[in-house]
CSV table of C-alpha atoms in Angstrom, one decimal:
chain,number,residue,atom,x,y,z
A,1,MET,CA,74.9,140.7,103.9
A,2,GLY,CA,75.3,137.0,105.0
A,3,SER,CA,73.9,138.4,108.7
A,4,ASP,CA,70.3,138.2,109.4
A,5,ALA,CA,67.7,141.2,109.3
A,6,LEU,CA,64.7,142.0,111.0
A,7,ILE,CA,61.9,144.4,109.0
A,8,PRO,CA,59.5,145.9,111.8
A,9,CYS,CA,55.9,145.9,111.7
A,10,THR,CA,53.9,146.8,115.0
A,11,PHE,CA,49.9,147.4,115.2
A,12,THR,CA,47.5,148.0,118.3
A,13,VAL,CA,44.1,147.4,118.6
A,14,ASP,CA,41.1,148.6,120.6
A,15,LYS,CA,40.7,145.8,122.8
A,16,PRO,CA,43.3,143.5,123.4
A,17,PRO,CA,44.2,140.6,123.3
A,18,VAL,CA,43.9,139.7,119.4
A,19,ASP,CA,41.5,137.4,118.5
A,20,PRO,CA,42.9,134.7,116.0
A,21,LYS,CA,39.8,134.0,114.5
A,22,TYR,CA,39.8,137.5,113.1
A,23,PHE,CA,43.2,138.1,112.5
A,24,ALA,CA,45.9,137.2,109.4
A,25,VAL,CA,49.2,139.1,108.4
A,26,PHE,CA,50.5,138.9,105.0
A,27,TRP,CA,54.1,140.5,103.8
A,28,TYR,CA,54.5,141.7,99.8
A,29,PHE,CA,57.7,141.7,98.6
A,30,LYS,CA,58.1,143.2,95.1
A,31,GLY,CA,54.3,142.6,94.4
A,32,ASN,CA,54.2,138.9,95.7
A,33,VAL,CA,53.2,137.4,98.9
A,34,THR,CA,56.5,136.1,100.3
A,35,LEU,CA,54.8,135.1,103.7
A,36,SER,CA,51.4,134.9,105.5
A,37,TYR,CA,50.0,134.4,108.9
A,38,ASP,CA,46.3,133.0,109.0
A,39,ASP,CA,45.9,130.4,112.0
A,40,VAL,CA,49.0,129.0,110.3
A,41,VAL,CA,52.6,130.4,108.6
A,42,GLU,CA,53.3,129.8,105.2
A,43,THR,CA,56.2,131.2,103.3
A,44,GLN,CA,57.9,130.9,99.9
A,45,ASP,CA,61.4,131.2,101.5
A,46,PRO,CA,62.4,129.3,104.4
A,47,ARG,CA,64.7,132.2,105.7
A,48,PHE,CA,61.6,134.1,106.0
A,49,SER,CA,59.9,133.5,109.3
A,50,LEU,CA,57.3,135.3,111.7
A,51,ASN,CA,56.7,134.6,115.3
A,52,THR,CA,53.1,134.2,115.8
A,53,ILE,CA,53.1,134.6,119.5
A,54,ASN,CA,54.5,138.1,119.2
A,55,SER,CA,52.0,138.8,116.2
A,56,LEU,CA,48.9,138.2,118.5
A,57,ASN,CA,50.3,140.9,120.7
A,58,GLY,CA,50.9,143.4,118.2
A,59,ASP,CA,54.4,143.0,116.2
A,60,ALA,CA,54.4,141.1,113.3
A,61,SER,CA,58.1,141.8,112.1
A,62,LEU,CA,59.5,139.7,109.3
A,63,SER,CA,62.9,137.9,110.3
A,64,ILE,CA,65.3,137.3,107.6
A,65,SER,CA,68.3,134.7,107.9
A,66,SER,CA,71.4,135.1,105.7
A,67,VAL,CA,70.7,138.3,103.8
A,68,MET,CA,71.5,138.5,100.3
A,69,MET,CA,71.8,141.3,97.8
A,70,SER,CA,68.5,140.0,96.6
A,71,ASP,CA,66.6,141.1,99.4
A,72,LYS,CA,67.0,144.2,99.2
A,73,GLY,CA,64.0,146.5,98.6
A,74,ALA,CA,60.7,147.7,100.0
A,75,TYR,CA,58.3,145.1,102.1
A,76,THR,CA,55.0,146.1,102.8
A,77,CYS,CA,53.5,144.4,106.3
A,78,SER,CA,49.4,144.0,105.7
A,79,ILE,CA,47.4,143.6,109.2
A,80,LEU,CA,44.0,142.2,108.7
A,81,TYR,CA,41.5,142.3,111.9
A,82,SER,CA,38.4,141.7,110.3
A,83,PRO,CA,36.7,144.1,109.4
A,84,GLU,CA,39.4,146.0,109.3
A,85,ARG,CA,42.9,146.3,106.9
A,86,LYS,CA,46.2,148.6,107.9
A,87,GLU,CA,49.4,148.6,106.0
A,88,LYS,CA,52.7,149.5,105.8
A,89,GLU,CA,55.9,149.8,103.9
A,90,VAL,CA,59.8,149.3,105.2
A,91,THR,CA,62.7,149.5,103.0
A,92,LEU,CA,65.2,147.0,103.3
A,93,TYR,CA,69.3,148.2,102.6
A,94,VAL,CA,71.8,145.6,102.2
A,95,GLN,CA,75.4,146.3,102.6
A,96,ALA,CA,78.5,144.4,102.2
A,97,ALA,CA,82.1,145.4,103.9
A,98,PRO,CA,84.8,145.3,101.6
A,99,VAL,CA,88.1,142.5,102.3
A,100,ILE,CA,91.6,143.9,101.2
A,101,LYS,CA,94.8,141.9,100.0
A,102,ILE,CA,98.1,143.6,98.8
A,103,THR,CA,99.9,141.3,96.4
A,104,GLY,CA,103.4,142.5,95.3
A,105,SER,CA,106.0,141.0,92.6
A,106,PRO,CA,108.8,140.0,93.2
A,107,ILE,CA,111.3,143.4,94.0
A,108,ASP,CA,114.5,144.2,92.2
A,109,ILE,CA,116.8,146.9,92.3
A,110,SER,CA,116.5,149.7,89.5
A,111,LYS,CA,113.3,147.8,88.1
A,112,GLU,CA,109.6,148.9,88.0
A,113,SER,CA,107.9,146.6,90.6
A,114,VAL,CA,104.1,146.2,90.9
A,115,LEU,CA,101.5,146.2,93.7
A,116,THR,CA,98.5,144.9,93.5
A,117,CYS,CA,95.7,145.8,96.2
A,118,ASN,CA,92.1,143.5,95.4
A,119,ILE,CA,89.4,144.6,97.0
A,120,THR,CA,86.4,142.2,97.2
A,121,ARG,CA,82.6,141.3,97.9
A,122,PHE,CA,81.6,145.1,98.8
A,123,TYR,CA,78.1,146.6,98.3
A,124,PRO,CA,76.9,148.6,97.1
A,125,GLU,CA,79.1,149.5,93.8
A,126,ASN,CA,80.5,152.5,95.0
A,127,ILE,CA,83.9,152.9,96.5
A,128,ASP,CA,87.4,154.5,97.2
A,129,VAL,CA,90.8,153.6,97.3
A,130,LYS,CA,94.0,155.6,98.0
A,131,TRP,CA,97.3,154.5,98.0
A,132,PHE,CA,100.5,155.8,100.3
A,133,LYS,CA,103.9,155.3,100.6
A,134,ASP,CA,105.2,156.0,104.6
A,135,GLY,CA,102.4,157.5,105.2
A,136,VAL,CA,102.2,160.1,102.1
A,137,ILE,CA,99.4,159.7,99.3
A,138,ILE,CA,100.6,158.2,95.9
A,139,ASP,CA,99.0,160.3,93.0
A,140,ARG,CA,100.0,157.7,90.0
A,141,VAL,CA,97.7,154.9,91.1
A,142,SER,CA,95.3,152.8,88.9
A,143,VAL,CA,92.1,151.5,89.9
A,144,SER,CA,89.5,149.3,87.6
A,145,LYS,CA,86.1,149.3,87.1
A,146,PRO,CA,84.3,147.3,89.5
A,147,GLN,CA,82.9,144.0,88.6
A,148,ARG,CA,80.0,142.4,90.0
A,149,ASN,CA,80.4,139.0,91.1
A,150,PRO,CA,77.5,136.0,91.4
A,151,ASP,CA,76.2,136.8,95.0
A,152,GLY,CA,75.2,140.4,93.4
A,153,THR,CA,78.7,142.2,95.6
A,154,TYR,CA,81.5,143.7,93.8
A,155,SER,CA,85.2,143.7,93.3
A,156,VAL,CA,87.7,145.9,91.8
A,157,THR,CA,91.8,146.1,91.6
A,158,SER,CA,93.9,149.1,92.2
A,159,THR,CA,97.9,149.1,91.5
A,160,VAL,CA,100.7,151.1,92.1
A,161,THR,CA,104.3,151.1,90.4
A,162,THR,CA,107.6,151.7,91.8
A,163,THR,CA,110.9,151.5,90.8
A,164,PRO,CA,113.7,150.9,94.0
A,165,THR,CA,116.6,152.2,94.3
A,166,GLU,CA,120.0,151.1,96.1
A,167,GLU,CA,119.5,154.6,98.0
A,168,ASP,CA,116.1,153.7,99.3
A,169,GLY,CA,115.7,152.1,102.5
A,170,ASN,CA,112.5,150.0,103.3
A,171,HIS,CA,109.6,151.2,102.9
A,172,THR,CA,105.9,150.8,103.8
A,173,PHE,CA,102.7,150.8,101.3
A,174,SER,CA,99.2,151.0,102.2
A,175,CYS,CA,95.5,150.9,100.5
A,176,ARG,CA,93.5,152.4,102.3
A,177,VAL,CA,89.3,151.9,101.3
A,178,GLN,CA,86.5,153.8,102.2
A,179,HIS,CA,83.0,152.4,101.6
A,180,GLU,CA,79.3,153.3,102.9
A,181,SER,CA,79.3,149.8,105.1
A,182,LEU,CA,82.6,150.9,106.7
A,183,PRO,CA,82.0,152.7,110.1
A,184,GLN,CA,85.6,154.1,109.2
A,185,PRO,CA,88.2,153.6,106.4
A,186,LEU,CA,89.8,150.1,105.9
A,187,GLN,CA,93.8,149.9,105.3
A,188,GLU,CA,96.2,147.1,104.6
A,189,ASN,CA,99.8,147.7,104.4
A,190,PHE,CA,102.7,146.0,102.6
A,191,GLN,CA,106.3,146.1,104.0
A,192,LEU,CA,108.9,146.8,100.8
A,193,GLU,CA,112.0,145.5,101.5
A,194,HIS,CA,115.3,145.9,99.0
A,195,PRO,CA,117.4,143.1,98.8
A,196,ASP,CA,121.2,143.4,100.1
A,197,LYS,CA,123.9,142.6,97.6
A,198,LYS,CA,125.0,140.2,99.6
A,199,ASP,CA,121.5,138.4,99.1
A,200,THR,CA,122.1,138.4,95.7
A,201,PHE,CA,124.1,135.3,96.0
A,202,LEU,CA,121.7,133.5,97.9
A,203,PRO,CA,120.1,131.5,95.5
A,204,ILE,CA,123.5,130.9,93.8
A,205,ILE,CA,124.8,129.5,97.4
A,206,LEU,CA,121.5,127.1,97.7
A,207,GLY,CA,122.1,125.8,94.5
A,208,ILE,CA,125.3,124.6,95.0
A,209,ALA,CA,124.6,123.1,98.5
A,210,ALA,CA,121.5,121.4,96.9
A,211,ALA,CA,123.8,119.6,94.0
A,212,VAL,CA,126.5,118.6,96.7
A,213,ILE,CA,123.6,117.2,98.6
A,214,VAL,CA,122.0,115.1,95.6
A,215,LEU,CA,125.5,114.2,94.9
A,216,ILE,CA,126.6,113.1,98.5
A,217,VAL,CA,123.0,110.7,98.0
A,218,CYS,CA,124.0,109.7,94.8
A,219,VAL,CA,127.2,108.2,95.8
A,220,GLY,CA,126.0,107.1,99.0
A,221,ALA,CA,123.4,104.9,97.3
A,222,TYR,CA,125.8,103.8,94.7
A,223,LEU,CA,128.0,102.3,97.3
A,224,ALA,CA,125.3,100.7,99.6
A,225,TYR,CA,124.0,99.3,96.1
A,226,ARG,CA,127.5,97.8,95.4
A,227,PHE,CA,128.1,96.4,98.7
A,228,CYS,CA,125.0,95.0,98.6
A,229,LYS,CA,125.3,93.1,95.5
A,230,GLY,CA,128.9,92.2,96.1
A,231,LYS,CA,127.4,90.0,99.4
A,232,GLU,CA,124.5,88.2,97.0
A,233,HIS,CA,125.6,85.0,94.7
A,234,ARG,CA,125.0,85.0,91.6
A,235,ARG,CA,124.7,82.4,89.2
A,236,LYS,CA,124.1,82.1,85.5
A,237,VAL,CA,122.4,79.4,83.7
A,238,GLN,CA,123.9,78.3,80.2
A,239,ASN,CA,122.7,77.0,77.5
A,240,ASN,CA,124.9,76.0,74.1
A,241,GLY,CA,126.6,78.8,75.5
A,242,GLU,CA,124.3,81.5,75.8
A,243,GLU,CA,123.1,83.2,78.9
A,244,LEU,CA,119.9,82.3,79.8
A,245,VAL,CA,118.7,83.6,83.4
A,246,PRO,CA,120.9,85.2,85.9
A,247,LEU,CA,120.2,84.7,89.3
A,248,THR,CA,121.1,86.4,92.5
A,249,GLY,CA,120.7,85.8,96.1
A,250,VAL,CA,120.8,83.0,98.7
A,251,SER,CA,119.6,80.0,97.2
A,252,PRO,CA,117.9,77.4,99.1
A,253,PRO,CA,119.3,73.7,98.6
A,254,HIS,CA,117.7,71.1,96.0
A,255,VAL,CA,117.0,67.8,97.7
A,256,GLU,CA,116.1,64.6,95.5
A,257,ASP,CA,114.6,61.7,96.8
A,258,ILE,CA,116.6,59.1,98.5
A,259,GLU,CA,118.4,56.2,95.9
A,260,ILE,CA,117.9,53.1,97.5
A,261,PRO,CA,119.0,49.4,96.3
A,262,ASP,CA,116.8,47.6,94.0
A,263,GLN,CA,116.8,44.5,96.1
A,264,ILE,CA,118.3,44.7,100.2
A,265,GLN,CA,119.2,41.5,101.5
A,266,CYS,CA,119.9,40.1,104.7
A,267,ASN,CA,122.8,40.7,106.0
A,268,GLN,CA,124.4,42.2,103.0
A,269,GLU,CA,125.4,45.9,103.3
A,270,VAL,CA,123.5,48.9,101.7
A,271,THR,CA,124.5,52.4,101.2
A,272,LEU,CA,120.7,54.9,100.9
A,273,ARG,CA,122.2,57.8,98.9
A,274,CYS,CA,120.6,61.7,99.1
A,275,ASN,CA,121.8,63.9,96.8
A,276,ILE,CA,121.8,68.0,97.5
A,277,SER,CA,122.8,70.8,95.2
A,278,ARG,CA,122.5,74.5,94.8
A,279,TYR,CA,123.7,75.7,98.5
A,280,PRO,CA,125.7,77.4,100.1
A,281,LYS,CA,128.0,76.4,103.0
A,282,ASN,CA,126.6,75.5,106.3
A,283,LEU,CA,124.4,72.3,105.2
A,284,THR,CA,123.7,70.1,107.9
A,285,VAL,CA,122.0,66.9,107.1
A,286,THR,CA,120.3,64.2,109.7
A,287,TRP,CA,119.5,60.8,109.1
A,288,LEU,CA,115.9,59.2,110.7
A,289,LYS,CA,115.0,55.9,111.1
A,290,TYR,CA,111.3,55.0,111.5
A,291,ASP,CA,111.0,51.8,114.1
A,292,PRO,CA,107.1,50.4,112.5
A,293,GLU,CA,107.2,48.4,115.8
A,294,THR,CA,107.5,51.2,118.2
A,295,LYS,CA,106.1,53.5,115.7
A,296,GLN,CA,108.7,55.7,116.5
A,297,THR,CA,111.1,58.0,114.5
A,298,ALA,CA,114.2,59.1,115.7
A,299,PRO,CA,118.0,59.6,114.5
A,300,VAL,CA,120.0,56.5,113.6
A,301,ASP,CA,122.1,54.8,115.8
A,302,GLN,CA,125.8,54.5,115.1
A,303,ARG,CA,126.0,52.2,117.8
A,304,LYS,CA,124.2,49.7,116.4
A,305,GLY,CA,125.9,49.5,113.0
A,306,TYR,CA,124.6,52.8,111.3
A,307,LYS,CA,127.4,54.8,109.5
A,308,THR,CA,127.0,58.3,108.1
A,309,PRO,CA,130.2,59.2,106.2
A,310,THR,CA,131.5,62.5,106.1
A,311,LEU,CA,129.7,64.7,103.9
A,312,GLN,CA,132.0,65.6,100.8
A,313,ARG,CA,130.9,69.1,99.2
A,314,ASP,CA,132.0,69.9,95.5
A,315,GLU,CA,132.0,73.7,94.8
A,316,GLN,CA,130.4,74.9,91.5
A,317,GLN,CA,131.5,77.8,89.3
A,318,ASP,CA,128.3,79.8,90.9
A,319,HIS,CA,129.9,79.1,94.2
A,320,THR,CA,127.2,77.0,95.2
A,321,TYR,CA,128.0,73.3,96.3
A,322,ILE,CA,127.2,69.8,95.8
A,323,SER,CA,127.4,67.0,98.0
A,324,THR,CA,125.4,63.4,98.6
A,325,ALA,CA,124.8,62.6,102.2
A,326,ARG,CA,125.0,58.9,102.6
A,327,LEU,CA,123.4,55.8,105.1
A,328,VAL,CA,126.1,52.8,105.1
A,329,PHE,CA,124.3,50.1,107.3
A,330,THR,CA,124.5,46.3,107.4
A,331,PRO,CA,120.5,45.1,107.1
A,332,SER,CA,118.4,42.6,109.3
A,333,TYR,CA,115.0,41.2,108.8
A,334,GLU,CA,114.4,41.8,113.1
A,335,SER,CA,115.6,45.8,113.0
A,336,ASP,CA,115.1,47.2,109.3
A,337,ASP,CA,112.1,44.8,107.7
A,338,GLY,CA,109.2,47.5,107.3
A,339,ALA,CA,111.6,50.4,108.5
A,340,VAL,CA,111.6,53.7,107.0
A,341,PHE,CA,114.4,56.3,107.0
A,342,THR,CA,114.5,60.0,106.4
A,343,CYS,CA,117.1,62.5,105.4
A,344,ARG,CA,116.4,66.0,106.5
A,345,VAL,CA,118.6,68.8,105.4
A,346,GLU,CA,119.0,72.0,107.4
A,347,HIS,CA,120.6,75.3,106.3
A,348,PRO,CA,120.1,79.1,107.5
A,349,SER,CA,118.4,79.9,104.2
A,350,LEU,CA,115.8,77.7,105.0
A,351,LYS,CA,112.3,78.5,107.7
A,352,GLY,CA,112.2,74.7,108.1
A,353,ALA,CA,113.9,71.8,107.5
A,354,ILE,CA,113.6,69.6,104.2
A,355,GLU,CA,112.8,65.7,104.5
A,356,ARG,CA,113.1,63.1,101.7
A,357,ARG,CA,111.7,59.6,103.3
A,358,THR,CA,112.2,56.1,101.8
A,359,LYS,CA,109.3,53.8,101.3
A,360,PRO,CA,109.3,51.3,103.8
A,361,LEU,CA,112.1,48.6,103.1
A,362,HIS,CA,111.7,45.1,102.4
A,363,VAL,CA,114.7,43.0,103.5
A,364,THR,CA,114.6,39.4,101.7
A,365,GLY,CA,117.0,36.6,101.8
A,366,LEU,CA,114.3,34.6,104.2
A,367,THR,CA,111.0,33.1,103.1
A,368,ARG,CA,108.4,33.4,105.7
A,369,PRO,CA,105.3,30.8,104.6
A,370,PRO,CA,102.6,30.7,107.2
A,371,ALA,CA,102.8,28.5,109.8
A,372,VAL,CA,100.6,26.3,111.0
A,373,PRO,CA,100.2,24.3,114.3
A,374,VAL,CA,100.1,20.5,113.9
A,375,GLN,CA,97.3,19.3,116.5
A,376,PRO,CA,98.1,15.7,117.9
A,377,PRO,CA,96.9,12.4,115.8
A,378,ARG,CA,93.6,11.2,116.8
A,379,GLY,CA,93.6,8.4,119.2
A,380,ARG,CA,96.8,9.1,120.7
A,381,THR,CA,97.4,10.3,124.0
A,382,SER,CA,101.1,11.0,124.3
A,383,ASN,CA,102.2,14.2,125.5
A,384,PHE,CA,103.0,16.2,122.0
A,385,GLU,CA,104.4,19.4,121.5
A,386,THR,CA,103.8,21.2,118.6
A,387,LEU,CA,106.8,22.6,116.5
A,388,TYR,CA,106.9,24.8,113.5
A,389,ALA,CA,109.1,24.7,110.6
A,390,THR,CA,110.0,26.5,107.9
A,391,ALA,CA,111.7,25.7,104.5
A,392,ASN,CA,114.6,27.7,105.3
A,393,LEU,CA,115.9,24.3,107.5
A,394,ASP,CA,118.7,22.5,106.7
A,395,LEU,CA,117.3,19.4,105.6
A,396,GLU,CA,120.4,17.2,105.4
A,397,ASP,CA,121.3,18.0,108.7
A,398,ILE,CA,117.8,17.0,110.3
A,399,GLN,CA,118.4,13.8,108.4
A,400,ASN,CA,121.6,13.1,109.7
A,401,ASN,CA,120.5,13.8,113.3
A,402,LEU,CA,117.6,11.7,112.9
A,403,SER,CA,120.0,8.7,111.6
A,404,ASP,CA,122.6,9.3,114.3
A,405,SER,CA,120.2,8.9,117.0
A,406,PHE,CA,118.3,6.1,115.6
A,407,PRO,CA,120.7,3.6,114.1
A,408,GLY,CA,119.3,0.9,112.0
A,409,ARG,CA,116.2,3.6,111.3
A,410,HIS,CA,116.7,5.1,107.9
A,411,VAL,CA,114.5,8.5,107.1
A,412,GLY,CA,112.7,8.0,104.1
A,413,ARG,CA,111.9,10.8,101.5
A,414,GLY,CA,108.3,9.8,99.9
A,415,ALA,CA,106.9,10.1,97.3
A,416,GLY,CA,103.5,11.9,97.0
A,417,THR,CA,101.0,10.0,95.0
A,418,SER,CA,97.8,12.0,93.5
A,419,ASP,CA,95.5,11.5,96.7
A,420,GLY,CA,98.3,12.3,98.9
A,421,ARG,CA,99.6,9.2,100.2
A,422,GLY,CA,103.5,8.2,99.5
A,423,ALA,CA,105.2,5.4,100.5
A,424,GLY,CA,108.6,5.8,102.7
A,425,THR,CA,111.6,3.7,102.0
A,426,SER,CA,113.4,1.0,103.9
A,427,ASP,CA,112.3,0.3,107.0
A,428,GLY,CA,109.7,3.4,107.3
A,429,ARG,CA,106.6,4.1,105.4
A,430,GLY,CA,105.7,7.4,104.8
A,431,ALA,CA,102.7,9.2,104.5
A,432,GLY,CA,102.9,12.6,102.9
A,433,THR,CA,100.9,15.3,100.9
A,434,SER,CA,101.8,16.4,97.3
A,435,ASN,CA,100.4,20.1,98.6
A,436,GLY,CA,102.8,20.0,102.2
A,437,GLY,CA,100.2,18.9,104.3
A,438,VAL,CA,101.1,17.2,107.8
A,439,VAL,CA,103.5,14.4,108.2
A,440,GLU,CA,104.0,12.3,111.4
A,441,LYS,CA,106.6,9.3,112.4
A,442,ASP,CA,106.6,7.4,115.1
A,443,LEU,CA,110.2,7.9,116.3
A,444,MET,CA,110.5,4.9,117.8
A,445,GLY,CA,110.5,2.9,114.8
A,446,MET,CA,107.6,0.2,115.4
A,447,SER,CA,106.6,-2.6,112.8
A,448,GLY,CA,103.7,-1.2,111.0
A,449,GLY,CA,104.3,2.2,112.6
A,450,PRO,CA,104.2,5.2,109.9
A,451,GLY,CA,107.3,6.5,108.5
A,452,ILE,CA,108.7,10.5,108.1
A,453,THR,CA,108.4,12.1,104.7
A,454,VAL,CA,110.3,15.0,103.9
A,455,THR,CA,109.5,17.2,100.7
A,456,ASN,CA,110.5,20.8,99.8
A,457,GLN,CA,107.3,22.4,100.8
A,458,PRO,CA,107.0,23.9,104.5
A,459,LYS,CA,106.2,21.1,106.9
A,460,MET,CA,105.4,20.7,110.3
A,461,ARG,CA,106.5,18.2,112.8
A,462,THR,CA,105.2,16.8,116.3
A,463,VAL,CA,107.5,15.1,119.1
A,464,GLU,CA,106.6,12.8,122.0
A,465,ASN,CA,110.3,12.1,122.5
A,466,SER,CA,112.2,14.9,124.4
A,467,LYS,CA,115.4,13.3,122.8
A,468,LYS,CA,114.8,14.5,119.3
A,469,GLU,CA,113.7,18.2,120.9
A,470,ASN,CA,117.0,18.6,122.3
A,471,MET,CA,118.8,17.4,118.9
A,472,LEU,CA,116.2,19.8,116.7
A,473,ARG,CA,117.1,22.5,119.2
A,474,THR,CA,121.2,22.4,118.8
A,475,SER,CA,120.3,22.0,115.1
A,476,LYS,CA,121.0,25.5,113.7
A,477,THR,CA,120.6,27.5,116.4
A,478,SER,CA,120.3,30.9,115.0
A,479,GLN,CA,118.3,30.0,112.4
A,480,GLN,CA,115.5,28.6,114.9
A,481,GLN,CA,115.4,31.9,116.6
A,482,LYS,CA,115.0,33.9,113.3
A,483,ILE,CA,111.8,31.2,112.8
A,484,LYS,CA,110.4,31.9,116.4
A,485,LYS,CA,110.0,35.5,115.7
A,486,ASP,CA,108.4,35.1,112.5
A,487,THR,CA,105.8,33.0,113.9
A,488,GLU,CA,104.9,35.2,116.6
A,489,ARG,CA,104.6,38.1,114.1
A,490,VAL,CA,102.1,35.5,111.7
A,491,THR,CA,100.4,34.4,115.0
């Protein structure tokens, strides 16, 4: 069973070869046509086939692949060579060799033990089973009635019972099967071993060893857990005395926004503060400055007056720290107006640095109105120079310097009228505008010449005398340098 089979059917004709026009083959099984050949092969089962070339030469044998129990029986081969027909019946016998497997229950001294011999997948049904002990046949055996399997084969079970003693040595039991499908008996052996006395303690020894191993593993795991827990930082958040959240592990630092004064005055010391909390030790803080003119960011230069006091740490109950990083400096309009400062915090628990930045600083203390160049008066050909002035000039110093430079001449404060013309006091006649317009003066004090009017609005003046220019440059030298820088930015 399960192999291929060939059912023979041969014939001869008077004048070979066979003429296909008059030739046909039919195979019958249990009264039905299972295969036919009349120019083409037709079959009801794909396992059945016929060699057409051999058939035209006198061999119309039927091939069956993977033979099953249902294939056994009588087949009829019918050859039609018109007008004659010949038939022959052939019987197919199917056999299946048995498979043996012995199993035994645990063997205990002085207790009955059962050995089982399972014989499966055999056909036909008749089978003979015998047991042997060390080559001697055992009479007291049992054999069950054969059971038919779904594929048409049979199975049977045979058992033998034995009671081993301490005096018995090792024994060999054999299950021997005789079946018509076998050319000789099939035998399976089973070695019966009696356990030694010392072997009875083996399960106990193994159990104790397993318990010791489990205990060692548990203790090691507990010690490792305690060791790791000891290295972790714990923190418990409290609310009205109740524990809310327990925290463990290394906590990254919390960095707040930089605190800056509401107003930053020129030449007045200021302090920027960066508050850092919830961190262990090993904290690094760096202050950086962004220069809007160079558009570069670099660490602050202590040689230029930037001071970073030592970081003071306050330890908390959860073993973390709180500190405030400070940057102290005296701002100037030239170097700090529009600058951006950065507090960079680095810590081993962080993959990268934490940074907090200020907005561009606005340094106050200087009034910087837009500067407008003064053009020479129409009709004058003198060598005029353009001078820029802002409201932070010391007006009294200018008046005094002008009075000292030109005795008998007074600088009058003109009163602007609604149409923008004012009259100067004393010798000079002033022309002024109520909206801070251009003012001109003939510094030589000529009769009929226009005077100079100084108002609280930003003014622009023209000079044609190098003596006045030198006088103005000596007045408030440091302020003029700032004014020059401011006008360069505006223009």
